[in-house]
Amino acid sequence: MITRRRNILLGIGAAMIVPNAGLGQQPAQVNGNSSTAVRVRFTFGDSTMTATLNDSPSAGDFASMLPLDLTIEDYSHNEKIVRLPRKLTDEGSGPFDNERPGDLCYFKPWGNLALFYGGYKWDGLIRLGRFEDGFDPLRIRGNFSDRIERA
């Protein structure tokens, strides 16, 4: 009986660990090296934007949540936010430089996505990826229903 219970618990533990391990290891375009990348599409208002995710545990965790139907909101003079249903892992995260408009980030303290269309600098962010074809739709003021899915 104890052996059977132990095997069941080990199986449940393995099922919880193995799928998440593969998500963080999905190949992406890093440092100019081409490979298969995880791409996500944001559809809101009359706009569609596609982002390529980095190869990181946080980006993999985000991709595992898709598809999502949420709201994209004005937040500041340089960004829109999307409030996620749960926080993402911040495993392996750390400071980064060369922040620029078009970055898709995760704000660790609040658990929001931050979609930047202006310059920014903030230590509590994890860069998840970049928008591929510009970021002009982010400049349209207002809050919109937002469908986020794999592209």
PDB file of C-alpha atoms in Angstrom:
ATOM      1  CA  MET A   1       0.000   0.000   0.000  1.00  0.00           C
ATOM      2  CA  ILE A   2       2.810   2.434   0.902  1.00  0.00           C
ATOM      3  CA  THR A   3       4.714   1.573  -2.301  1.00  0.00           C
ATOM      4  CA  ARG A   4       1.596   2.158  -4.410  1.00  0.00           C
ATOM      5  CA  ARG A   5       0.926   5.505  -2.718  1.00  0.00           C
ATOM      6  CA  ARG A   6       4.591   6.519  -3.206  1.00  0.00           C
ATOM      7  CA  ASN A   7       4.429   5.620  -6.916  1.00  0.00           C
ATOM      8  CA  ILE A   8       1.250   7.655  -7.375  1.00  0.00           C
ATOM      9  CA  LEU A   9       2.791  10.683  -5.645  1.00  0.00           C
ATOM     10  CA  LEU A  10       5.985  10.364  -7.707  1.00  0.00           C
ATOM     11  CA  GLY A  11       3.910  10.159 -10.906  1.00  0.00           C
ATOM     12  CA  ILE A  12       1.924  13.263  -9.991  1.00  0.00           C
ATOM     13  CA  GLY A  13       5.131  15.136  -9.147  1.00  0.00           C
ATOM     14  CA  ALA A  14       6.739  14.130 -12.442  1.00  0.00           C
ATOM     15  CA  ALA A  15       3.650  15.189 -14.392  1.00  0.00           C
ATOM     16  CA  MET A  16       3.820  18.617 -12.776  1.00  0.00           C
ATOM     17  CA  ILE A  17       7.540  19.087 -13.438  1.00  0.00           C
ATOM     18  CA  VAL A  18       8.124  17.610 -16.910  1.00  0.00           C
ATOM     19  CA  PRO A  19       5.702  19.766 -18.978  1.00  0.00           C
ATOM     20  CA  ASN A  20       7.057  22.992 -17.454  1.00  0.00           C
ATOM     21  CA  ALA A  21      10.664  21.960 -18.045  1.00  0.00           C
ATOM     22  CA  GLY A  22      10.085  21.745 -21.801  1.00  0.00           C
ATOM     23  CA  LEU A  23       8.362  25.134 -22.041  1.00  0.00           C
ATOM     24  CA  GLY A  24      11.419  27.085 -20.958  1.00  0.00           C
ATOM     25  CA  GLN A  25      13.550  25.252 -23.497  1.00  0.00           C
ATOM     26  CA  GLN A  26      11.640  26.168 -26.626  1.00  0.00           C
ATOM     27  CA  PRO A  27      14.094  27.532 -29.184  1.00  0.00           C
ATOM     28  CA  ALA A  28      13.874  31.201 -30.036  1.00  0.00           C
ATOM     29  CA  GLN A  29      15.758  33.757 -32.035  1.00  0.00           C
ATOM     30  CA  VAL A  30      18.528  34.851 -29.704  1.00  0.00           C
ATOM     31  CA  ASN A  31      21.472  37.084 -30.620  1.00  0.00           C
ATOM     32  CA  GLY A  32      20.604  36.938 -34.309  1.00  0.00           C
ATOM     33  CA  ASN A  33      20.651  33.123 -34.501  1.00  0.00           C
ATOM     34  CA  SER A  34      17.703  31.832 -36.495  1.00  0.00           C
ATOM     35  CA  SER A  35      15.682  28.949 -35.114  1.00  0.00           C
ATOM     36  CA  THR A  36      12.063  28.098 -34.497  1.00  0.00           C
ATOM     37  CA  ALA A  37      10.586  30.812 -32.273  1.00  0.00           C
ATOM     38  CA  VAL A  38       7.446  30.989 -30.181  1.00  0.00           C
ATOM     39  CA  ARG A  39       5.285  33.777 -31.569  1.00  0.00           C
ATOM     40  CA  VAL A  40       2.180  35.234 -29.959  1.00  0.00           C
ATOM     41  CA  ARG A  41      -0.555  37.394 -31.460  1.00  0.00           C
ATOM     42  CA  PHE A  42      -2.337  40.209 -29.627  1.00  0.00           C
ATOM     43  CA  THR A  43      -5.678  41.187 -31.192  1.00  0.00           C
ATOM     44  CA  PHE A  44      -7.440  44.268 -29.817  1.00  0.00           C
ATOM     45  CA  GLY A  45      -9.593  47.027 -31.284  1.00  0.00           C
ATOM     46  CA  ASP A  46      -9.014  46.873 -35.026  1.00  0.00           C
ATOM     47  CA  SER A  47      -5.344  45.897 -34.580  1.00  0.00           C
ATOM     48  CA  THR A  48      -3.219  42.785 -34.540  1.00  0.00           C
ATOM     49  CA  MET A  49       0.367  42.673 -33.285  1.00  0.00           C
ATOM     50  CA  THR A  50       2.757  39.719 -33.224  1.00  0.00           C
ATOM     51  CA  ALA A  51       5.610  39.279 -30.779  1.00  0.00           C
ATOM     52  CA  THR A  52       8.460  36.780 -30.773  1.00  0.00           C
ATOM     53  CA  LEU A  53       9.149  35.453 -27.294  1.00  0.00           C
ATOM     54  CA  ASN A  54      12.596  35.028 -25.801  1.00  0.00           C
ATOM     55  CA  ASP A  55      13.844  31.598 -24.762  1.00  0.00           C
ATOM     56  CA  SER A  56      13.323  31.978 -21.003  1.00  0.00           C
ATOM     57  CA  PRO A  57      11.342  30.303 -18.209  1.00  0.00           C
ATOM     58  CA  SER A  58       9.116  33.379 -17.835  1.00  0.00           C
ATOM     59  CA  ALA A  59       8.302  33.514 -21.560  1.00  0.00           C
ATOM     60  CA  GLY A  60       7.628  29.763 -21.573  1.00  0.00           C
ATOM     61  CA  ASP A  61       5.320  30.131 -18.590  1.00  0.00           C
ATOM     62  CA  PHE A  62       3.444  32.925 -20.389  1.00  0.00           C
ATOM     63  CA  ALA A  63       3.117  30.807 -23.553  1.00  0.00           C
ATOM     64  CA  SER A  64       1.704  27.920 -21.486  1.00  0.00           C
ATOM     65  CA  MET A  65      -1.224  30.142 -20.421  1.00  0.00           C
ATOM     66  CA  LEU A  66      -2.397  30.843 -23.973  1.00  0.00           C
ATOM     67  CA  PRO A  67      -4.967  31.451 -25.334  1.00  0.00           C
ATOM     68  CA  LEU A  68      -6.230  34.285 -23.116  1.00  0.00           C
ATOM     69  CA  ASP A  69      -9.106  36.736 -23.424  1.00  0.00           C
ATOM     70  CA  LEU A  70      -8.204  39.756 -21.285  1.00  0.00           C
ATOM     71  CA  THR A  71      -8.219  43.566 -21.440  1.00  0.00           C
ATOM     72  CA  ILE A  72      -5.417  45.792 -22.690  1.00  0.00           C
ATOM     73  CA  GLU A  73      -5.392  49.106 -20.820  1.00  0.00           C
ATOM     74  CA  ASP A  74      -3.705  52.485 -21.049  1.00  0.00           C
ATOM     75  CA  TYR A  75      -1.258  52.787 -18.187  1.00  0.00           C
ATOM     76  CA  SER A  76       1.188  55.593 -18.776  1.00  0.00           C
ATOM     77  CA  HIS A  77       2.567  57.857 -21.477  1.00  0.00           C
ATOM     78  CA  ASN A  78       4.738  55.013 -22.776  1.00  0.00           C
ATOM     79  CA  GLU A  79       2.925  51.701 -22.218  1.00  0.00           C
ATOM     80  CA  LYS A  80      -0.213  49.630 -22.130  1.00  0.00           C
ATOM     81  CA  ILE A  81      -0.725  46.798 -19.664  1.00  0.00           C
ATOM     82  CA  VAL A  82      -2.539  43.484 -19.604  1.00  0.00           C
ATOM     83  CA  ARG A  83      -3.419  42.034 -16.205  1.00  0.00           C
ATOM     84  CA  LEU A  84      -2.632  38.310 -16.241  1.00  0.00           C
ATOM     85  CA  PRO A  85      -4.772  35.806 -14.311  1.00  0.00           C
ATOM     86  CA  ARG A  86      -1.726  34.659 -12.307  1.00  0.00           C
ATOM     87  CA  LYS A  87       1.900  35.582 -11.764  1.00  0.00           C
ATOM     88  CA  LEU A  88       4.607  34.112 -14.005  1.00  0.00           C
ATOM     89  CA  THR A  89       7.760  32.420 -12.825  1.00  0.00           C
ATOM     90  CA  ASP A  90      10.697  34.800 -12.442  1.00  0.00           C
ATOM     91  CA  GLU A  91      13.239  31.970 -12.457  1.00  0.00           C
ATOM     92  CA  GLY A  92      16.408  32.982 -14.271  1.00  0.00           C
ATOM     93  CA  SER A  93      15.406  36.635 -14.547  1.00  0.00           C
ATOM     94  CA  GLY A  94      17.736  39.512 -13.944  1.00  0.00           C
ATOM     95  CA  PRO A  95      18.502  43.027 -15.038  1.00  0.00           C
ATOM     96  CA  PHE A  96      18.751  43.758 -18.750  1.00  0.00           C
ATOM     97  CA  ASP A  97      19.830  46.731 -20.785  1.00  0.00           C
ATOM     98  CA  ASN A  98      19.008  48.241 -24.190  1.00  0.00           C
ATOM     99  CA  GLU A  99      15.359  48.851 -23.273  1.00  0.00           C
ATOM    100  CA  ARG A 100      13.427  50.195 -26.244  1.00  0.00           C
ATOM    101  CA  PRO A 101       9.925  50.696 -27.581  1.00  0.00           C
ATOM    102  CA  GLY A 102       8.432  47.474 -28.904  1.00  0.00           C
ATOM    103  CA  ASP A 103       9.495  45.400 -25.892  1.00  0.00           C
ATOM    104  CA  LEU A 104       7.012  42.978 -24.356  1.00  0.00           C
ATOM    105  CA  CYS A 105       7.788  42.746 -20.644  1.00  0.00           C
ATOM    106  CA  TYR A 106       6.461  41.251 -17.452  1.00  0.00           C
ATOM    107  CA  PHE A 107       6.219  43.470 -14.368  1.00  0.00           C
ATOM    108  CA  LYS A 108       7.213  41.130 -11.519  1.00  0.00           C
ATOM    109  CA  PRO A 109       5.716  42.975  -8.531  1.00  0.00           C
ATOM    110  CA  TRP A 110       2.180  43.235  -9.959  1.00  0.00           C
ATOM    111  CA  GLY A 111       2.058  40.331 -12.396  1.00  0.00           C
ATOM    112  CA  ASN A 112       1.113  42.398 -15.462  1.00  0.00           C
ATOM    113  CA  LEU A 113       2.327  42.377 -19.027  1.00  0.00           C
ATOM    114  CA  ALA A 114       3.824  45.738 -19.991  1.00  0.00           C
ATOM    115  CA  LEU A 115       3.737  46.575 -23.717  1.00  0.00           C
ATOM    116  CA  PHE A 116       6.025  49.532 -24.383  1.00  0.00           C
ATOM    117  CA  TYR A 117       5.590  52.081 -27.175  1.00  0.00           C
ATOM    118  CA  GLY A 118       7.923  54.658 -25.607  1.00  0.00           C
ATOM    119  CA  GLY A 119      11.254  54.658 -23.842  1.00  0.00           C
ATOM    120  CA  TYR A 120      11.413  53.138 -20.370  1.00  0.00           C
ATOM    121  CA  LYS A 121      13.749  51.971 -17.620  1.00  0.00           C
ATOM    122  CA  TRP A 122      12.597  49.900 -14.645  1.00  0.00           C
ATOM    123  CA  ASP A 123      14.390  47.273 -12.580  1.00  0.00           C
ATOM    124  CA  GLY A 124      11.314  45.138 -11.789  1.00  0.00           C
ATOM    125  CA  LEU A 125      10.772  43.936 -15.373  1.00  0.00           C
ATOM    126  CA  ILE A 126      11.475  40.724 -17.242  1.00  0.00           C
ATOM    127  CA  ARG A 127      11.693  41.089 -21.019  1.00  0.00           C
ATOM    128  CA  LEU A 128       9.561  38.355 -22.557  1.00  0.00           C
ATOM    129  CA  GLY A 129      10.087  39.311 -26.200  1.00  0.00           C
ATOM    130  CA  ARG A 130       9.709  41.961 -28.908  1.00  0.00           C
ATOM    131  CA  PHE A 131       6.943  42.999 -31.253  1.00  0.00           C
ATOM    132  CA  GLU A 132       7.889  42.144 -34.824  1.00  0.00           C
ATOM    133  CA  ASP A 133       6.229  44.727 -37.039  1.00  0.00           C
ATOM    134  CA  GLY A 134       6.207  47.854 -34.944  1.00  0.00           C
ATOM    135  CA  PHE A 135       4.094  49.008 -32.050  1.00  0.00           C
ATOM    136  CA  ASP A 136       1.902  51.821 -33.414  1.00  0.00           C
ATOM    137  CA  PRO A 137      -1.387  50.128 -32.356  1.00  0.00           C
ATOM    138  CA  LEU A 138      -0.261  50.552 -28.737  1.00  0.00           C
ATOM    139  CA  ARG A 139      -0.464  54.328 -29.195  1.00  0.00           C
ATOM    140  CA  ILE A 140      -4.248  54.199 -29.724  1.00  0.00           C
ATOM    141  CA  ARG A 141      -5.735  55.495 -26.472  1.00  0.00           C
ATOM    142  CA  GLY A 142      -8.356  53.428 -24.666  1.00  0.00           C
ATOM    143  CA  ASN A 143      -8.999  50.063 -23.123  1.00  0.00           C
ATOM    144  CA  PHE A 144      -9.883  47.146 -25.393  1.00  0.00           C
ATOM    145  CA  SER A 145     -10.749  43.453 -25.209  1.00  0.00           C
ATOM    146  CA  ASP A 146      -7.572  41.604 -26.087  1.00  0.00           C
ATOM    147  CA  ARG A 147      -7.217  38.071 -27.450  1.00  0.00           C
ATOM    148  CA  ILE A 148      -3.719  36.658 -26.914  1.00  0.00           C
ATOM    149  CA  GLU A 149      -2.846  33.393 -28.657  1.00  0.00           C
ATOM    150  CA  ARG A 150      -0.003  31.555 -30.312  1.00  0.00           C
ATOM    151  CA  ALA A 151       0.600  32.820 -33.831  1.00  0.00           C
TER     152      ALA A 151
END
